[in-house]
PDB file of C-alpha atoms in Angstrom:
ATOM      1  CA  UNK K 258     -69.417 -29.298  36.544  1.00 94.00           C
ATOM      2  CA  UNK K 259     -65.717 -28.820  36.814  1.00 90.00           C
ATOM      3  CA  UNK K 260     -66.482 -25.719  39.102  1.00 91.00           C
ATOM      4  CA  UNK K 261     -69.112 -27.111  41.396  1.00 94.00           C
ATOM      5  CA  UNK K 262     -66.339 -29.997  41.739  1.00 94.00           C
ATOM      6  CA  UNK K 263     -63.916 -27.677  43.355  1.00 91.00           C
ATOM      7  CA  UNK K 264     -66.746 -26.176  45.654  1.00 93.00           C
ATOM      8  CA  UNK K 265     -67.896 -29.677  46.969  1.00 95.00           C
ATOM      9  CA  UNK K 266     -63.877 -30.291  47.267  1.00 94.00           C
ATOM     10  CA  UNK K 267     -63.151 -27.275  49.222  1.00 94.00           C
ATOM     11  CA  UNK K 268     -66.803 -28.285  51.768  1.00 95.00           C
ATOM     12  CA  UNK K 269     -65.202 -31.355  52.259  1.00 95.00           C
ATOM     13  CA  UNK K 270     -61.507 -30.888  52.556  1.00 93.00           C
ATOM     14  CA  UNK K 271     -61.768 -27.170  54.258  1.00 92.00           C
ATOM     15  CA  UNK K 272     -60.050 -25.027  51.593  1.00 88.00           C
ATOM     16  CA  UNK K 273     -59.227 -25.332  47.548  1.00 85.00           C
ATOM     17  CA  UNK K 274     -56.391 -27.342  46.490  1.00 84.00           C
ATOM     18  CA  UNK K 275     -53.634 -24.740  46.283  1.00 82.00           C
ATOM     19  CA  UNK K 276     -55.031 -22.033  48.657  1.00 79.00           C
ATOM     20  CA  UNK K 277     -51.469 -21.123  49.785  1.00 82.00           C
ATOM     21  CA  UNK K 278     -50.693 -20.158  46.599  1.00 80.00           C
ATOM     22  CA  UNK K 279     -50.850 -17.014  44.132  1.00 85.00           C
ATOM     23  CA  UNK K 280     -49.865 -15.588  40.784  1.00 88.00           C
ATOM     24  CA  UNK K 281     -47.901 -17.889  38.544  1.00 91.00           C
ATOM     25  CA  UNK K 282     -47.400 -20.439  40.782  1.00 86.00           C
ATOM     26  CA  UNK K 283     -50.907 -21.284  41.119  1.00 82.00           C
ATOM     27  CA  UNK K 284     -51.366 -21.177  37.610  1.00 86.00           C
ATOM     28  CA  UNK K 285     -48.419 -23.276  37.286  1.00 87.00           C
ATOM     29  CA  UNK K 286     -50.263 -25.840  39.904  1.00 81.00           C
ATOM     30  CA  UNK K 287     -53.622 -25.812  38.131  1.00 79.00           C
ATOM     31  CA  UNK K 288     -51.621 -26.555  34.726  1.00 81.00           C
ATOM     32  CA  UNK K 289     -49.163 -29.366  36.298  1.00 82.00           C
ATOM     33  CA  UNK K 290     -51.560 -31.324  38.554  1.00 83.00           C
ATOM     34  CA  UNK K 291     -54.282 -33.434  38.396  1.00 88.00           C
ATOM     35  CA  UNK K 292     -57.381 -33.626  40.713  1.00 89.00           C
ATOM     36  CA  UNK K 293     -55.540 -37.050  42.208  1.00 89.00           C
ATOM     37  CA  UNK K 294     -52.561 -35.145  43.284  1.00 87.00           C
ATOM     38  CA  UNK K 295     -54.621 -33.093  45.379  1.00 89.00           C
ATOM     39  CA  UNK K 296     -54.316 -33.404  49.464  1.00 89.00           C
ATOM     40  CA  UNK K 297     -57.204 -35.113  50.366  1.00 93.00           C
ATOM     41  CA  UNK K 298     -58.781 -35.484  53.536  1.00 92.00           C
ATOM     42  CA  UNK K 299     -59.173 -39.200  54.936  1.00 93.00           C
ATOM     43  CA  UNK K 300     -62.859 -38.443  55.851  1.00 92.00           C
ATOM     44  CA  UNK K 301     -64.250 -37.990  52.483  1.00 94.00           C
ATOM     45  CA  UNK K 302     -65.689 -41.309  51.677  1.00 94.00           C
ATOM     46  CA  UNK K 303     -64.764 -42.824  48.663  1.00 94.00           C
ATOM     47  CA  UNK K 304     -67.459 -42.721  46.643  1.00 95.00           C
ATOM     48  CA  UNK K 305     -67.373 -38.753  47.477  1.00 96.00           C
ATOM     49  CA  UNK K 306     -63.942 -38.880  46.268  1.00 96.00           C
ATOM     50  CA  UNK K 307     -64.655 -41.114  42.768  1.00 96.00           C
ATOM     51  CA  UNK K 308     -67.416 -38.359  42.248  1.00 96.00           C
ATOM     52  CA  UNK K 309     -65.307 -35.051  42.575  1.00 95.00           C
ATOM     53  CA  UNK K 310     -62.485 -37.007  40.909  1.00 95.00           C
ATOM     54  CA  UNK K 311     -64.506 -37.705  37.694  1.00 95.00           C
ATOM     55  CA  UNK K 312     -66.046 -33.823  38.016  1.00 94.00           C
ATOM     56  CA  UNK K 313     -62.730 -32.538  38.108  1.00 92.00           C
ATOM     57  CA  UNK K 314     -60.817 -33.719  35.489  1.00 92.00           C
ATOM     58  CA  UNK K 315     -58.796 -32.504  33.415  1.00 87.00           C
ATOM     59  CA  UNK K 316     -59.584 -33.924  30.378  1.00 89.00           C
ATOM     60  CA  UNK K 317     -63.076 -32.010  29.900  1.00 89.00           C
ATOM     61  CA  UNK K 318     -64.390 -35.056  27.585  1.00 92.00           C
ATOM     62  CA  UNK K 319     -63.813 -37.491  30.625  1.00 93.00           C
ATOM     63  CA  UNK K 320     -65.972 -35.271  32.855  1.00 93.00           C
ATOM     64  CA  UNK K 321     -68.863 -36.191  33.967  1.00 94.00           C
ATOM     65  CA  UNK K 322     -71.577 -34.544  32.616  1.00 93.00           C
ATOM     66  CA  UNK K 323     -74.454 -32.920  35.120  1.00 93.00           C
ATOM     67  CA  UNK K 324     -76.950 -35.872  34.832  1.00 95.00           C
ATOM     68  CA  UNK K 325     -74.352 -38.071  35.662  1.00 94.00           C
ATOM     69  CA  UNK K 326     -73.439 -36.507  38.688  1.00 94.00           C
ATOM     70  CA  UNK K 327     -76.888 -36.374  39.768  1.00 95.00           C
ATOM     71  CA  UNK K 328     -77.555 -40.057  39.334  1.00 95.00           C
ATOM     72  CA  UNK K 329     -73.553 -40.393  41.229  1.00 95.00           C
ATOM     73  CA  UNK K 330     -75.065 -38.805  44.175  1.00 93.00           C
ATOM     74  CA  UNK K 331     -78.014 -40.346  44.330  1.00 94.00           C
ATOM     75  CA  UNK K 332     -76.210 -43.919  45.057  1.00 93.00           C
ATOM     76  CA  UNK K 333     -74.400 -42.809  47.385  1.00 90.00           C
ATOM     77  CA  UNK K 334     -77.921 -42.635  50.298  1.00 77.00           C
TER      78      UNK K 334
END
């Protein structure tokens, strides 16, 4: 989930979060930041946002799980 919430962020926002960087410092990044610190773009609705948001979190137990992202998706049509 975490993974396909990084590929639906990069579609929507036009690269990964820290595609400038490399080595240690994007380890660093990945470590230090959360999914809200991210740049987003202002076109990605909000619901989009809530959705890659929850996929992406750190916390692994605050995920959501697949089904849940399913039915997520679904209310957004």
């Amino acid at each position: 989930v975490f993974a396909l919430g990084i590929i639906w962020y990069e579609m929507l926002n036009g690269a990964l979060p820290f595609a400038e960087l490399h080595g240690l410092a994007l380890v660093a990044a990945q470590v230090q930041t959360k999914s809200e610190q991210w740049p987003w773009s202002k076109s990605i609705l909000d619901g989009q946002k809530k959705i890659i948001l929850s996929m992406t979190d750190r916390d692994a137990g605050k995920r959501f799980g697949s089904a849940q992202v399913v039915n997520e998706i679904k209310s957004l049509t």
